[in-house]
GROMACS .gro file of C-alpha atoms in nm:
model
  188
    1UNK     CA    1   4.270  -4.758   4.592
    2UNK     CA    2   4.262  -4.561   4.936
    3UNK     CA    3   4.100  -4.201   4.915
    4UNK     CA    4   4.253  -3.915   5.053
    5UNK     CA    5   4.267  -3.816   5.390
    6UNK     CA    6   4.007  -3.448   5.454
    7UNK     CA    7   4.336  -3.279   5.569
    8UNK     CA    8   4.535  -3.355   5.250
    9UNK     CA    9   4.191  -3.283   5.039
   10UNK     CA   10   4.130  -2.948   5.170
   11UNK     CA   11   4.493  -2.850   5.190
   12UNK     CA   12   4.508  -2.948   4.802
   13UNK     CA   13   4.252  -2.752   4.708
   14UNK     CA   14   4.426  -2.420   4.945
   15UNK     CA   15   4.751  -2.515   4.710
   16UNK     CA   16   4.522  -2.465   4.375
   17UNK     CA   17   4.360  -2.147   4.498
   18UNK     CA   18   4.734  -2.050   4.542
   19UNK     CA   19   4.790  -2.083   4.182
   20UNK     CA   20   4.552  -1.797   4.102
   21UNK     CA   21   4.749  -1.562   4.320
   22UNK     CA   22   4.870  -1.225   4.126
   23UNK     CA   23   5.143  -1.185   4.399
   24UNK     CA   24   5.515  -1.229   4.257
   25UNK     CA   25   5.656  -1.242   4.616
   26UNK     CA   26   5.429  -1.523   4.745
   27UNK     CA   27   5.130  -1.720   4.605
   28UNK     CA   28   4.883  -1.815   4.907
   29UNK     CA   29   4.577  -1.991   4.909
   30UNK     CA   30   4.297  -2.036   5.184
   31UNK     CA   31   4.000  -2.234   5.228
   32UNK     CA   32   3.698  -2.206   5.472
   33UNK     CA   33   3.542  -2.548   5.572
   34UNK     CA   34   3.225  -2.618   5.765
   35UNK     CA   35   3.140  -2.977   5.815
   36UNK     CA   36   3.385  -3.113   5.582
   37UNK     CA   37   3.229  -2.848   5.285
   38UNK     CA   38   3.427  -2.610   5.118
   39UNK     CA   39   3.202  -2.284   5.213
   40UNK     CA   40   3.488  -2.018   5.084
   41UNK     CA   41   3.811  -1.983   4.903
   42UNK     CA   42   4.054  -1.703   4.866
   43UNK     CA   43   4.405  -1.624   4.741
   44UNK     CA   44   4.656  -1.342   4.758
   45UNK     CA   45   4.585  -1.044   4.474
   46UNK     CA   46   4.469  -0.690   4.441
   47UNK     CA   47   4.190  -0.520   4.509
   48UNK     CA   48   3.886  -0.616   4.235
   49UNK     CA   49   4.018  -0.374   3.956
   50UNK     CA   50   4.304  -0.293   4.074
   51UNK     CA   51   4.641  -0.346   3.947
   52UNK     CA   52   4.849  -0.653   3.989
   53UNK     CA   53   5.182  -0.691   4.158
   54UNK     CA   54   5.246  -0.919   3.811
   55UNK     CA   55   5.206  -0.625   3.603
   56UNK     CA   56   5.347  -0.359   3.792
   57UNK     CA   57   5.538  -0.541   4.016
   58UNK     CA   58   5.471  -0.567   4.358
   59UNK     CA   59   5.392  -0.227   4.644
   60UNK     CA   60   5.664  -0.257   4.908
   61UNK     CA   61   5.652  -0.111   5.277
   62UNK     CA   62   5.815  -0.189   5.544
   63UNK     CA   63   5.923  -0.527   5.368
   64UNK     CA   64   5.613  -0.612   5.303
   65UNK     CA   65   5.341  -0.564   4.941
   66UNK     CA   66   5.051  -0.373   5.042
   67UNK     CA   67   4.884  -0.428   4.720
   68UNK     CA   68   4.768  -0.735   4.798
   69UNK     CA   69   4.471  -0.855   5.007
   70UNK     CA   70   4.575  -1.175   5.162
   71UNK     CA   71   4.448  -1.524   5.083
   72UNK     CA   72   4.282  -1.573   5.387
   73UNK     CA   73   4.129  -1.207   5.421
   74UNK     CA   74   3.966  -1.253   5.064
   75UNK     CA   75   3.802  -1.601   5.159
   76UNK     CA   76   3.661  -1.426   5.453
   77UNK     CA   77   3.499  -1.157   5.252
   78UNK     CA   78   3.377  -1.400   5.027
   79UNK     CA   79   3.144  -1.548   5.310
   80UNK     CA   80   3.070  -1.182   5.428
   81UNK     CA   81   2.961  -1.112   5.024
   82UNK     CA   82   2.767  -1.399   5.040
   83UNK     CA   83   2.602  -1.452   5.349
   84UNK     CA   84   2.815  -1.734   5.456
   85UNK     CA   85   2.833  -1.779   5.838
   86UNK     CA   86   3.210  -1.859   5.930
   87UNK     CA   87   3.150  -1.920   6.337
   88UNK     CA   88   3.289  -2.326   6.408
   89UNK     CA   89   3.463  -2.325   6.047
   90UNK     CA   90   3.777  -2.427   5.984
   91UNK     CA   91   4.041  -2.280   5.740
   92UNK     CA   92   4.307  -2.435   5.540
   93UNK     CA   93   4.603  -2.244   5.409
   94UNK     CA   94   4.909  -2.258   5.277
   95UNK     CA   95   5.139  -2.035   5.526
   96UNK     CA   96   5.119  -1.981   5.868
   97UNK     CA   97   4.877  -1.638   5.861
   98UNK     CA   98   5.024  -1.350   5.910
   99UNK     CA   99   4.913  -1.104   6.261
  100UNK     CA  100   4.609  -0.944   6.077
  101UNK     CA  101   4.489  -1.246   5.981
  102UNK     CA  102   4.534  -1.418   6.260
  103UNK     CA  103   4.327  -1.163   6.409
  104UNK     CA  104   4.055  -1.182   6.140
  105UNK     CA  105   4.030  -1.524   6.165
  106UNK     CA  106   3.982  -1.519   6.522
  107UNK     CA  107   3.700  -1.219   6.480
  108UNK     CA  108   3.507  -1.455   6.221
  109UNK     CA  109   3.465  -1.726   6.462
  110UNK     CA  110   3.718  -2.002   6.297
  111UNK     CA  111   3.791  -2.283   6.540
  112UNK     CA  112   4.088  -2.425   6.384
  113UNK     CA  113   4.373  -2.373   6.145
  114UNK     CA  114   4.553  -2.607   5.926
  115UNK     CA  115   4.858  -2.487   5.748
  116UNK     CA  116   5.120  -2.679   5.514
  117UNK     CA  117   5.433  -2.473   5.543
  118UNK     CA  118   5.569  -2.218   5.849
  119UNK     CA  119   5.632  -1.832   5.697
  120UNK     CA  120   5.734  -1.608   5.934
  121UNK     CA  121   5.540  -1.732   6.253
  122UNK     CA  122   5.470  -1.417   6.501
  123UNK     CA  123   5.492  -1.488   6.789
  124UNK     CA  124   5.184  -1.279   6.914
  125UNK     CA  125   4.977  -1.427   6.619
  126UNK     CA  126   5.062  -1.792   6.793
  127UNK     CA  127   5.000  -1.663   7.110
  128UNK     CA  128   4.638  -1.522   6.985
  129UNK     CA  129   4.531  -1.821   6.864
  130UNK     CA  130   4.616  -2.007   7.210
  131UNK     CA  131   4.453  -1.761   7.388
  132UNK     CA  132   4.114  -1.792   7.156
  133UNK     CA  133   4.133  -2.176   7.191
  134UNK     CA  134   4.221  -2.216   6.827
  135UNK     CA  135   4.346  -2.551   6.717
  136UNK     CA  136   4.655  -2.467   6.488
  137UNK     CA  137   4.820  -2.746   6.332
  138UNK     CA  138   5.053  -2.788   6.031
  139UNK     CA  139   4.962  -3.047   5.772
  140UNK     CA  140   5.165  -2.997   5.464
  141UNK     CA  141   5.047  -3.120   5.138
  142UNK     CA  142   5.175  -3.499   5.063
  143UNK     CA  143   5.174  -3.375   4.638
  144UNK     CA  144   5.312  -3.714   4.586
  145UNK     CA  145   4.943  -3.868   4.670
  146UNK     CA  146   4.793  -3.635   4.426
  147UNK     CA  147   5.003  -3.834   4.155
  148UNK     CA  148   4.805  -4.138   4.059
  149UNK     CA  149   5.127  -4.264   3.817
  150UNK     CA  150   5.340  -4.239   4.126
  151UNK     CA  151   5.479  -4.540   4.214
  152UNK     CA  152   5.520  -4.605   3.870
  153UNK     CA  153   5.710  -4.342   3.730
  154UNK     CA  154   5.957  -4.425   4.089
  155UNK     CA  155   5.960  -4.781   3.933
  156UNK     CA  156   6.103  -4.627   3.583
  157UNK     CA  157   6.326  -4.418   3.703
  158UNK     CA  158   6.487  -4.689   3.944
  159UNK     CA  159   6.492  -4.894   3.635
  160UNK     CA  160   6.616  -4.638   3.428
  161UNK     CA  161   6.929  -4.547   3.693
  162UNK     CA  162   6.995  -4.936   3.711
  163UNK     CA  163   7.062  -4.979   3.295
  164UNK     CA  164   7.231  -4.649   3.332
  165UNK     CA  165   7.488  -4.846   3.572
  166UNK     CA  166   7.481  -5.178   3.377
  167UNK     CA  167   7.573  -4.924   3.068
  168UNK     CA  168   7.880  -4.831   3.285
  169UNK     CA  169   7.826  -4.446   3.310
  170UNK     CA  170   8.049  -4.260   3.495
  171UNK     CA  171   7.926  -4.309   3.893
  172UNK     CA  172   7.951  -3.935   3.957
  173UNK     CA  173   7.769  -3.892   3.628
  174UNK     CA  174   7.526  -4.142   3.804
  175UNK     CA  175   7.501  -4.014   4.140
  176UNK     CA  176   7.431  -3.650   4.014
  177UNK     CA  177   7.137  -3.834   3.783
  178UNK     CA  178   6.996  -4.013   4.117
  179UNK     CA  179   7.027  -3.648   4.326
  180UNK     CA  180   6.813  -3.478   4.048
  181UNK     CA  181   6.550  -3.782   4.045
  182UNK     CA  182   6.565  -3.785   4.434
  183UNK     CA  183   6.486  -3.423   4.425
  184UNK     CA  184   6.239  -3.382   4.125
  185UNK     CA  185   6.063  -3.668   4.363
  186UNK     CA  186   6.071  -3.540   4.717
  187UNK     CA  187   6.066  -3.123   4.643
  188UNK     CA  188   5.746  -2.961   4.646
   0.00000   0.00000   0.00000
């Protein structure tokens, strides 16, 4: 059995954190590695005590939900509450950052950035990290690795479609059956 790669480790664990998020607009996780150790994570939500954009929906400016704090700001303030030094880390996260914390995570000394999917990509914030001599590269989560039954529940299905055919159902019936698979398979 091969292991998983550190990239596809880290961003896995960025995609759990996500899953805590209290955000009903978008659920974003971030975590801080130093020498291949998790040292912080974070995820979008309110303020400690505060309310939650899934109980009162969510604060809306200027298009955007001011009631959170984002992923990556809270995994920063996690190593500031702790005492956990963040200069030569690297952080994992599940969107592009936004300006601010593109700026924060310049401030705290981060050296590079690994995100799985592109949201809203300023320009400036791209430019930022250039200029700070941050390496920012996209690595999106292969969730299909994470599946230990993979290649067997492919195997079914396949098998499945074929006595579907050998049944004689309808071939639009069966080519709307194989789109659904195809997607259930490849969609995150």
């Amino acid at each position: 059995m091969n292991r998983i790669s550190w990239d596809q480790y880290f961003m896995a664990q960025s995609h759990l954190l996500a899953l805590r998020s209290t955000c009903t607009r978008l659920m974003v996780g971030a975590t801080i590695v130093r020498d291949k150790r998790i040292i912080a994570g974070g995820y979008n939500g309110s303020v400690s005590g505060g309310a939650h954009c899934i109980d009162e929906g969510c604060y809306v400016v200027e298009n955007h939900c001011i009631r959170t704090v984002h992923a990556e700001i809270n995994a920063l303030l996690q190593c500031a509450k702790f005492g956990v030094q963040t200069d030569g880390a690297e952080i994992y996260v599940t969107h592009f950052p936004c300006l601010n914390c593109t700026k924060a995570i310049i401030q705290a000394g981060i050296k590079a950035v690994y995100y799985a999917t592109d949201y809203k990509n300023n320009p400036y914030a791209e430019e930022l990290f250039e200029n700070a001599g941050i390496t920012v590269q996209q690595v999106e989560l292969e969730e299909m690795i994470l599946d230990r039954n993979n290649s067997e529940k492919l195997k079914f299905t396949a098998t499945l479609l074929q006595k579907l055919k050998e049944a004689g159902v309808d071939d639009q019936e069966l080519r709307s059956l194989h789109d659904t698979a195809n997607h259930l398979y490849t969609s995150p």
